[in-house]
Short mmCIF file of C-alpha atoms in Angstrom, two decimals:
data_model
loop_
_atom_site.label_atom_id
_atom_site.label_comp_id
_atom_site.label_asym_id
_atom_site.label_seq_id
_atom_site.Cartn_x
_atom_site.Cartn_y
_atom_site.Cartn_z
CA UNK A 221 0.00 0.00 0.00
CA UNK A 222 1.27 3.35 -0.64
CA UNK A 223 2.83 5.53 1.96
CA UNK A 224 3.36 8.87 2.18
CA UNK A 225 4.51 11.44 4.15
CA UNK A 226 5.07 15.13 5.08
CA UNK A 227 8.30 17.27 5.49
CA UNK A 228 9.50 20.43 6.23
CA UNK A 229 9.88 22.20 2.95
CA UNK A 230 12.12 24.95 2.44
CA UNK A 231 10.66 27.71 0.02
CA UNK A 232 10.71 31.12 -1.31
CA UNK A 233 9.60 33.22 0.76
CA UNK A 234 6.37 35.27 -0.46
CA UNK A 235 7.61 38.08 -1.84
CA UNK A 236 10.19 36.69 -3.93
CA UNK A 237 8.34 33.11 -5.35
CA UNK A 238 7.79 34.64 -9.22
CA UNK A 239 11.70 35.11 -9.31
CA UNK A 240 13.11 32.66 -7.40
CA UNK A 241 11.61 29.65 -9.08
CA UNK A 242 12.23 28.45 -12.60
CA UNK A 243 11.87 25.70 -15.07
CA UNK A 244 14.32 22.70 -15.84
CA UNK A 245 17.46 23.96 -16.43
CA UNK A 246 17.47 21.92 -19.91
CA UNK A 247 14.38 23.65 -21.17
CA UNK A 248 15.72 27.31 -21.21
CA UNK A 249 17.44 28.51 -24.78
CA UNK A 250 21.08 29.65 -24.60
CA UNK A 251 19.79 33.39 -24.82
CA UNK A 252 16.78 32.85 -22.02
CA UNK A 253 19.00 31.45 -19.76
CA UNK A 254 21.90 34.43 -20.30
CA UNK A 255 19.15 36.64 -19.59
CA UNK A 256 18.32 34.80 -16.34
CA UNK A 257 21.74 34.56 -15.53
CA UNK A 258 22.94 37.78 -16.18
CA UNK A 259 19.65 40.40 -14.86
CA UNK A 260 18.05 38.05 -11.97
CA UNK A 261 19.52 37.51 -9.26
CA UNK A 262 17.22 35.71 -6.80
CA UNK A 263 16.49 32.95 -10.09
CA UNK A 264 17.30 29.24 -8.54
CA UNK A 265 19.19 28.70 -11.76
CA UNK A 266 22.20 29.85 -9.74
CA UNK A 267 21.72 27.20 -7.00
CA UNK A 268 21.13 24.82 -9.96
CA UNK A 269 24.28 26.27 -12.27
CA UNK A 270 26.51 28.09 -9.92
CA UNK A 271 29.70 28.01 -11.99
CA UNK A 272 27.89 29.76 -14.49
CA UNK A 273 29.22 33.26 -13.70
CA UNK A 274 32.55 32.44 -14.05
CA UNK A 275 31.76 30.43 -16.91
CA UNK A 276 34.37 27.84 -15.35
CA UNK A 277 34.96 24.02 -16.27
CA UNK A 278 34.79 22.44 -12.90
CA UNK A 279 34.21 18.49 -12.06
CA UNK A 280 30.89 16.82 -11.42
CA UNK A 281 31.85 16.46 -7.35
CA UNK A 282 33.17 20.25 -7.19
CA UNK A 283 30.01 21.22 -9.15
CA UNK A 284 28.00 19.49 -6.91
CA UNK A 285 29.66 21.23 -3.57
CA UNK A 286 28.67 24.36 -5.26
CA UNK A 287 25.25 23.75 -5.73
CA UNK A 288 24.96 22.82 -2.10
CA UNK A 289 26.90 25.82 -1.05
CA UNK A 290 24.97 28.29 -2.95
CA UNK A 291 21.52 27.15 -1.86
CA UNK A 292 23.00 27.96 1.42
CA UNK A 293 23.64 31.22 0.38
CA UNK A 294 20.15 31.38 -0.55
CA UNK A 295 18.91 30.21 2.67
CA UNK A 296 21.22 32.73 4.71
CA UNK A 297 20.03 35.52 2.25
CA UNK A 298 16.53 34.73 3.42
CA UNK A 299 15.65 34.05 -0.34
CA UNK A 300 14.75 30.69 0.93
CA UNK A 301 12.89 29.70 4.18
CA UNK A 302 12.22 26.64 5.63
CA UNK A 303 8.71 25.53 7.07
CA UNK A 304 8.65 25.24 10.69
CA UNK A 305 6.23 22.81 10.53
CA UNK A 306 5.81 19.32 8.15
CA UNK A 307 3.21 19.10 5.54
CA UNK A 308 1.86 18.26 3.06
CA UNK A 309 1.14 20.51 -0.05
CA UNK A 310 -1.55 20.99 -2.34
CA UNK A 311 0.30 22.38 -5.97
CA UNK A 312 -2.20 23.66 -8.40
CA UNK A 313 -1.01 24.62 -12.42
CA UNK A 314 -3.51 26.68 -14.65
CA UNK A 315 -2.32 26.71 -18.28
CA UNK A 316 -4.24 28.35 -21.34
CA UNK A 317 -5.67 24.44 -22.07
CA UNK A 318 -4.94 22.81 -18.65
CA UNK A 319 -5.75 22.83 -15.46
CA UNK A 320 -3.87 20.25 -13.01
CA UNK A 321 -3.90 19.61 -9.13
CA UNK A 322 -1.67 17.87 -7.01
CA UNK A 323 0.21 17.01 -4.05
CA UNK A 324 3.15 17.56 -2.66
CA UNK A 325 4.98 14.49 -0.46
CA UNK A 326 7.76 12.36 0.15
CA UNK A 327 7.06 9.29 -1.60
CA UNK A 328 8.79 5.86 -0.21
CA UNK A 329 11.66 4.61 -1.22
CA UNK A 330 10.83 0.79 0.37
CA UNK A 331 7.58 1.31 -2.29
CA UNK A 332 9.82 1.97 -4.69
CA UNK A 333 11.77 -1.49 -4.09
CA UNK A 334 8.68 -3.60 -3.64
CA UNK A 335 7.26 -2.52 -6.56
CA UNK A 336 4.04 -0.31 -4.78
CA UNK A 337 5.46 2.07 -6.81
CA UNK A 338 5.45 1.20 -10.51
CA UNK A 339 7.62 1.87 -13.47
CA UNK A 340 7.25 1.55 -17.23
CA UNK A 341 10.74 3.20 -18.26
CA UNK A 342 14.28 1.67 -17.74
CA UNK A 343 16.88 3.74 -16.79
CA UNK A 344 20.78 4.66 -17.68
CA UNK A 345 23.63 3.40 -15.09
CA UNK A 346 25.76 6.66 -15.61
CA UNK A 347 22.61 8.94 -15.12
CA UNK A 348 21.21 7.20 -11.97
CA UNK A 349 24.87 7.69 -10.61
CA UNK A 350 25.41 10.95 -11.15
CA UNK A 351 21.92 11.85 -10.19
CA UNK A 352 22.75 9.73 -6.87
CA UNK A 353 26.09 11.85 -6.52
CA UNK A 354 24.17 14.80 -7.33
CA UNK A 355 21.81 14.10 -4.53
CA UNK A 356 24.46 13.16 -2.43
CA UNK A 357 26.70 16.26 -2.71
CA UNK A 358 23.76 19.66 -2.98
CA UNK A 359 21.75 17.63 0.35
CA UNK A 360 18.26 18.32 -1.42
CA UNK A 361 16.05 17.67 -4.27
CA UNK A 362 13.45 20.05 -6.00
CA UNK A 363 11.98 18.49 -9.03
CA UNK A 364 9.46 16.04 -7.76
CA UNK A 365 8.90 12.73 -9.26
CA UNK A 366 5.64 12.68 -11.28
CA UNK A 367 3.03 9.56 -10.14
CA UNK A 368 -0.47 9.22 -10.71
CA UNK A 369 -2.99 7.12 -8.40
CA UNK A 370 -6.21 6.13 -9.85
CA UNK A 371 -9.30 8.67 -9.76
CA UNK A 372 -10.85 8.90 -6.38
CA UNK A 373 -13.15 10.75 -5.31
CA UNK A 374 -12.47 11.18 -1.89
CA UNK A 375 -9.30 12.97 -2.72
CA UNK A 376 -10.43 14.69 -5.16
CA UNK A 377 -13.36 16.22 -2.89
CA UNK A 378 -11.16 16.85 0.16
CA UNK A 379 -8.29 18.62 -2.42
CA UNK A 380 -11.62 20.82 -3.86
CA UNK A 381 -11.99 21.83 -0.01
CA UNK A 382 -8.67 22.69 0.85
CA UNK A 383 -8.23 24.63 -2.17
CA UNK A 384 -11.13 26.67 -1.21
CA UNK A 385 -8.96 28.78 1.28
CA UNK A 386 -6.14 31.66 0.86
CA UNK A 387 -2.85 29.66 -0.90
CA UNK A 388 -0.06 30.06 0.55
CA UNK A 389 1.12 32.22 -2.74
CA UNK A 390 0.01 32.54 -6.17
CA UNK A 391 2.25 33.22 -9.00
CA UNK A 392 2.47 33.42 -12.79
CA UNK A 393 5.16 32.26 -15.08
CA UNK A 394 6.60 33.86 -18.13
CA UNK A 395 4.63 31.27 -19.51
CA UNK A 396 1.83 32.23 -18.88
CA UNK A 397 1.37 29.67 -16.06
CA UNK A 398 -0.50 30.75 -12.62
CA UNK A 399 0.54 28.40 -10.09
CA UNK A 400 -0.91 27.95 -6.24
CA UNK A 401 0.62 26.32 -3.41
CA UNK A 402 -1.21 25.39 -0.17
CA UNK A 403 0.36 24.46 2.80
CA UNK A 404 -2.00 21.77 4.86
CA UNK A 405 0.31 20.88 7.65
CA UNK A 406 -2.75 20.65 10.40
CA UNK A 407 -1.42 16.40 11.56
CA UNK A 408 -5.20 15.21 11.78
CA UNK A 409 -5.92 16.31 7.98
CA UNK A 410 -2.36 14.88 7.86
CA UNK A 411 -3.06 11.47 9.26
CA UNK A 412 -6.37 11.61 7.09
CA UNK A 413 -4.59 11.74 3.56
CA UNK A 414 -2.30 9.30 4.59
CA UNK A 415 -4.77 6.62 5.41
CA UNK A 416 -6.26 7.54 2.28
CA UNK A 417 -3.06 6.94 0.63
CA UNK A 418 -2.18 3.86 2.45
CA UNK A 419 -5.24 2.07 0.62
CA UNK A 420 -4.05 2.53 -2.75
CA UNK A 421 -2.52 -0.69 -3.69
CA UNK A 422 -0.48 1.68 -6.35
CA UNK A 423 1.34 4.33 -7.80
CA UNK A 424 2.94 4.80 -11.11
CA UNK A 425 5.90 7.10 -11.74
CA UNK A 426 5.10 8.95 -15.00
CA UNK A 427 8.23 11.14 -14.89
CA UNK A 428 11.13 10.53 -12.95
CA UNK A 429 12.31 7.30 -13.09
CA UNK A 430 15.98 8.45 -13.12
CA UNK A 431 15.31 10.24 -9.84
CA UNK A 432 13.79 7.41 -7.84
CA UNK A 433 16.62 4.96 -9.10
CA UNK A 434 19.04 7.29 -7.60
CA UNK A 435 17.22 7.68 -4.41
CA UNK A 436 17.11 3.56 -3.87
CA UNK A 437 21.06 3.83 -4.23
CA UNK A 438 21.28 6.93 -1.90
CA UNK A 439 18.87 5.16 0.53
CA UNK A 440 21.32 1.82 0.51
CA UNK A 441 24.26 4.36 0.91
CA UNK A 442 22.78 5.96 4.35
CA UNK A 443 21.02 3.44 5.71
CA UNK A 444 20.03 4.92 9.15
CA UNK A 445 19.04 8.34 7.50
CA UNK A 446 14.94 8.87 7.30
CA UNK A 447 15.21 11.47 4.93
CA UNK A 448 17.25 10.11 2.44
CA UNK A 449 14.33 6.83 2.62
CA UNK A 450 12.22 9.26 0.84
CA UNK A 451 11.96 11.06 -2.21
CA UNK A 452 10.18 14.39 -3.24
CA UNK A 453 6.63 13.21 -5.02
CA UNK A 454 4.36 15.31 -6.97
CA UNK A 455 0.82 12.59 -6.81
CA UNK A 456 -1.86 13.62 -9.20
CA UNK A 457 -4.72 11.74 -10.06
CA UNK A 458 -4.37 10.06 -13.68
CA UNK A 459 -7.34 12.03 -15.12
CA UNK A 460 -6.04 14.60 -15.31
CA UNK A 461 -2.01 13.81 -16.48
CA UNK A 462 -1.56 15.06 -20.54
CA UNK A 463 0.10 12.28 -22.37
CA UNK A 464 2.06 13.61 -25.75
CA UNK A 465 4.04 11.99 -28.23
CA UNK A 466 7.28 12.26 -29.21
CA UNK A 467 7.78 12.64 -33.03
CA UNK A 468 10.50 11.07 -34.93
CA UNK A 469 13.17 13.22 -37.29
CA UNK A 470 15.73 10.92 -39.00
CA UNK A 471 18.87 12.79 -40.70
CA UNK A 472 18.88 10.16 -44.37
CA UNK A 473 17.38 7.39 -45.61
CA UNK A 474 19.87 4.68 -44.98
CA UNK A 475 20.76 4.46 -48.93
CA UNK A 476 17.19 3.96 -50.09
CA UNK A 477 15.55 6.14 -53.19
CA UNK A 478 12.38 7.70 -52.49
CA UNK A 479 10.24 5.38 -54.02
CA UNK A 480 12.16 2.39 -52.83
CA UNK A 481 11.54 3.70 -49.72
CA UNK A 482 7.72 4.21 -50.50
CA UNK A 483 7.42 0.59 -52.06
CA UNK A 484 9.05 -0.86 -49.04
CA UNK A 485 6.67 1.06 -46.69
CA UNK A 486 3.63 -0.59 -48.16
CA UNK A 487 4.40 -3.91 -47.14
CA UNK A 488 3.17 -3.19 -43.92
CA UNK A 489 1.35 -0.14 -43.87
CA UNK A 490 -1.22 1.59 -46.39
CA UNK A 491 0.22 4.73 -48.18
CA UNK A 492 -1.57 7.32 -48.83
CA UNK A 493 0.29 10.35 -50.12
CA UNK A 494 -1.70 14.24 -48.43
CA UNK A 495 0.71 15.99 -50.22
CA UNK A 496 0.75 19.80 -49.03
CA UNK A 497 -1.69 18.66 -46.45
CA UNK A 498 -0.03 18.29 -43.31
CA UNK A 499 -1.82 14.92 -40.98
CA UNK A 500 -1.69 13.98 -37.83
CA UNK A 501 -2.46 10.71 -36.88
CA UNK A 502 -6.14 10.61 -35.34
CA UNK A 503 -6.07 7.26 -33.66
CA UNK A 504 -3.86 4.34 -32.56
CA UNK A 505 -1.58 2.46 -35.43
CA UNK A 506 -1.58 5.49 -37.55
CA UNK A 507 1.34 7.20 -38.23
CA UNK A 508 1.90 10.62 -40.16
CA UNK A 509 4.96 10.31 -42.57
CA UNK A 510 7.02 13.88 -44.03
CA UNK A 511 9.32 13.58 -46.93
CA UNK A 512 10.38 15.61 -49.87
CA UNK A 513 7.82 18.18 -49.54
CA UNK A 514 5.21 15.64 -49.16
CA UNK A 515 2.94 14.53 -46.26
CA UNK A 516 2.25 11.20 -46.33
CA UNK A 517 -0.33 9.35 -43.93
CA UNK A 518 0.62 5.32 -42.66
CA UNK A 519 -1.50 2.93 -41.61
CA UNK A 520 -0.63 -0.47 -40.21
CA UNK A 521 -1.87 -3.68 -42.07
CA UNK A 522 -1.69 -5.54 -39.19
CA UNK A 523 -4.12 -3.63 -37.11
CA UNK A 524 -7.21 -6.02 -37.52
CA UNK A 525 -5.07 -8.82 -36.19
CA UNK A 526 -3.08 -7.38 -33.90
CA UNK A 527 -2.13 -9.27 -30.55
CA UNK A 528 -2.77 -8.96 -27.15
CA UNK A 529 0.89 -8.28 -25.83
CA UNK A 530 0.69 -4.27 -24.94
CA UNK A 531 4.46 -3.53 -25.56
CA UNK A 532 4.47 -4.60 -29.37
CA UNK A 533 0.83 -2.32 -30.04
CA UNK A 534 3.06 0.12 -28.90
CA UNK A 535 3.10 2.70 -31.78
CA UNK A 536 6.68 3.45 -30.74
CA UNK A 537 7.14 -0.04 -30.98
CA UNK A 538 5.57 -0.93 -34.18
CA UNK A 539 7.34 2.01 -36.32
CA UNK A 540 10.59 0.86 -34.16
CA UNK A 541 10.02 -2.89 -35.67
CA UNK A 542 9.09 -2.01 -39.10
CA UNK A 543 10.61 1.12 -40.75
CA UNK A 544 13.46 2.62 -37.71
CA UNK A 545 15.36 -0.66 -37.22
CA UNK A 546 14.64 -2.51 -40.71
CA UNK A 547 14.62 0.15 -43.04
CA UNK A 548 16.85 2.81 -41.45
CA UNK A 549 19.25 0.38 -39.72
CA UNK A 550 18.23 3.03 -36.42
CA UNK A 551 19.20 0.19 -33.64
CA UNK A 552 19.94 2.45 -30.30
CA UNK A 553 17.12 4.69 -29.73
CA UNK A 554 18.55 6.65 -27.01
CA UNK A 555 22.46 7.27 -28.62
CA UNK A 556 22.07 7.42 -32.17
CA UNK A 557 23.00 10.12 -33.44
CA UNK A 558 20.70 9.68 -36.94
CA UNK A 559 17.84 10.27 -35.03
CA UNK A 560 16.22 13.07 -32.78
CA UNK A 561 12.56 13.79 -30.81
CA UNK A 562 10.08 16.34 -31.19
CA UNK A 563 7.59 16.88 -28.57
CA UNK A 564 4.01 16.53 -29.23
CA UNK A 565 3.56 19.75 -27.94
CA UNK A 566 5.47 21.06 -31.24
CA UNK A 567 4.09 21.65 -34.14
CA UNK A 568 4.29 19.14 -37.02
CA UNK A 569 5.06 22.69 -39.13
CA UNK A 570 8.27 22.07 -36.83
CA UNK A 571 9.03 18.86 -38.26
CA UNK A 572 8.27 20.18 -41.95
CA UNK A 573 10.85 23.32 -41.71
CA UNK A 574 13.66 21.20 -39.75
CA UNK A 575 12.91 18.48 -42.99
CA UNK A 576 12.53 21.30 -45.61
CA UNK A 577 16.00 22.96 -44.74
CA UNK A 578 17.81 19.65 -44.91
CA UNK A 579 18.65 18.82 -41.52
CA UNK A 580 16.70 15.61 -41.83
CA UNK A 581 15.41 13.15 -44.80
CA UNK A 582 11.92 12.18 -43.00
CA UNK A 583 9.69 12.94 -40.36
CA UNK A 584 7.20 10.91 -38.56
CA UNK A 585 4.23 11.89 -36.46
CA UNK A 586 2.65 9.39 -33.77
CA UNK A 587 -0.39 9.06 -31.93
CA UNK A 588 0.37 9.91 -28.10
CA UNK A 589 -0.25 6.83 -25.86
CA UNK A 590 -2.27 6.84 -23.10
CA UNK A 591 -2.39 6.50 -19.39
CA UNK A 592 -3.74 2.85 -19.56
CA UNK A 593 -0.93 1.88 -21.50
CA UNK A 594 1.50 3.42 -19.10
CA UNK A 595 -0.33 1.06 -16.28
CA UNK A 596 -0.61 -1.94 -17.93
CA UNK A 597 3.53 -1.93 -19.06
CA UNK A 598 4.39 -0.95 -15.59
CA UNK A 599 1.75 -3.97 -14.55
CA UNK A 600 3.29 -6.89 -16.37
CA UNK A 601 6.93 -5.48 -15.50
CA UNK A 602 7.42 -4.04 -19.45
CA UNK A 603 9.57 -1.26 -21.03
CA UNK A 604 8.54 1.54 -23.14
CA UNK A 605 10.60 2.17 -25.88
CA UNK A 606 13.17 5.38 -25.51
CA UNK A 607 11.39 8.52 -26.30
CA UNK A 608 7.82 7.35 -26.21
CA UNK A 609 6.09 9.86 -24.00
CA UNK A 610 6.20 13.34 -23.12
CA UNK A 611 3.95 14.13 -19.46
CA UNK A 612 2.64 16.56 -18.30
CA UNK A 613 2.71 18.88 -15.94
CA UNK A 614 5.97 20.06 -15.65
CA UNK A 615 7.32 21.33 -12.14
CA UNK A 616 9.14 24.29 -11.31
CA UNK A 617 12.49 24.19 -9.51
CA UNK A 618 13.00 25.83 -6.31
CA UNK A 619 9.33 25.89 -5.38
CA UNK A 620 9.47 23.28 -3.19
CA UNK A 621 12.88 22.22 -1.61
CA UNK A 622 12.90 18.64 -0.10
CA UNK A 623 16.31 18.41 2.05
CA UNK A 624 18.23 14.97 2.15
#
């Protein structure tokens, strides 16, 4: 049964949220994160990239050590504050489109292990160390692990009541993002969640996996330490999560001609050329093709007699099987260099112009998967393929600290 549990977060303090806090360091442009860099001072992406100023080459371990010593700074400076108190917290993100509500706990590490907690994504050694080390070195952690429990009702009803009083602070983003935190650190509402919780035979990590592999080693490394046996947890019910794709972008065509290409294609899918019409995909087994100022729309042969094993109905998997690895000679998803991702968020136009000025031979466009399929990999112990989802929400950094 799950278990979770509350902690004493350190945040910014009220006046200072909306410039503190910030996305993942990864998703910022060269020139947005200059700009951060160079004209806010109070932005976490100093705590997160502290050499930056001096634009210095510095090891992984020393890099570390300065993380950890500059969020001190940040707590000295009063930029950061921690809660006297431990709770639990109730994180709400409006979007133009979206609206999504969640909490805020320290998820267990032992659930992790015994499989309570669920995964559907395998992991990289040299990234679960250095995310370990990471841990390890800075003392905290600050982007949650994303898991989704199964709609309830209960929890749903007593989040609708809690968020019916002040927040704690409200704040929009530069993109356009208004986000809410509420504190609920009162221990009988506290007590009540978590017996909630604790009847949930499961949770399943959407995004994150990386994160809680490194916390199990971390955990193993200090035994005796409580706080290092959990891990920072953003819980939201699976209604709600967005599922996108990721689109594929593949730099040539592994020696084939055109309509080679095509010809091959049609023994397992039906071609049907759109021309200047760009598709996307509007259900399951259909895939959108781009090539030589053409779109082009796919769809699987097999699809009436399809089996019942969930991991090869993948659509990653199926246009892995018959057109990356056979006709492409694309083996490693996750290293070669032949190949790159565009999120479903993106436009396909995207796609088009990055095929139109050369960078890449052909373009395809998937059908996102879905929250069931998540749940019923991560139930029979399966493996997405690399690059087969992109989840939503996204956290911000340095709105919630959990210390280790």
């Amino acid at each position: 049964m799950a278990k979770i549990i509350p902690f004493q977060a350190v945040r910014p303090t009220r006046d200072k949220v909306s410039l503190v806090t910030c996305r993942s360091y990864e998703d910022y442009t060269t020139a947005e994160l200059a700009a951060q860099l160079d004209f806010n001072p109070l932005s976490f992406l100093h705590v997160i990239k502290p050499a930056y100023t001096n634009q210095e080459k510095v090891t992984f371990e020393k890099r570390y050590r300065q993380v950890h010593q500059k969020y001190q700074d940040f707590k000295l400076e009063n930029i950061l504050v921690q809660d006297k108190k431990p709770a639990i917290y109730i994180h709400q993100i409006i979007t133009k489109t979206q609206s999504y509500t969640g909490l805020i706990v320290g998820s267990s590490v032992a659930d992790y292990c015994n499989n309570t907690i669920k995964k559907h994504e395998e992991t990289l050694d040299y990234r679960v160390r250095l995310l370990k080390e990471y841990m390890k070195h800075a003392e905290f952690n600050t982007e949650p692990v994303l898991m989704t429990y199964p709609d309830n009702k209960i929890i749903e009803n007593w989040i609708f009541n809690q968020t019916q009083k002040l927040a704690d602070f409200e704040f929009s983003s530069t993109k356009k993002e208004t986000n809410y935190l509420w504190k609920i650190d009162d221990p009988l509402e506290i007590s009540w969640i978590q017996n909630i919780f604790s009847k949930i035979p499961s949770l399943y990590i959407a995004d994150g996996h990386h994160r809680f592999q490194a916390a199990q080693l971390l955990s193993q490394e200090f035994p005796q330490d409580n706080n290092k046996a959990h891990l920072l947890s953003y819980l939201i019910s699976e209604n709600t999560i967005k599922v996108y794709e990721f689109n594929r972008l593949v730099r040539d065509l592994n020696g084939w001609s055109k309509p080679a290409f095509i010809a091959a294609l049609e023994s397992n899918f039906i071609v049907e050329n759109k021309d200047q019409q760009p598709y996307q995909p509007t259900a399951k087994q259909e895939f959108g093709m781009y090539l030589d100022g053409a779109f082009y729309k796919l769809t699987y042969r097999n699809r009436a007699t399809k089996t019942h094993d969930v991991l090869e109905n993948l659509d990653t998997q199926i246009i892995y099987h018959t057109i990356l690895l056979p006709l492409l000679a694309i083996q490693d998803l996750r290293n070669d260099e032949r190949i790159e991702y565009l999120s479903g968020k993106q436009s396909i136009l995207e796609l088009k112009q990055q095929v139109d000025e050369g960078s890449f031979a052909v373009g395809f466009i998937l059908y996102p998967s879905n929250i069931n399929e998540i749940k019923a990999l991560a139930d029979n112990n399966l493996i997405m393929p690399p690059k087969s989802t992109y989840i939503e929400p996204k956290f911000r950094s340095g709105m919630v600290v959990y210390e280790l």
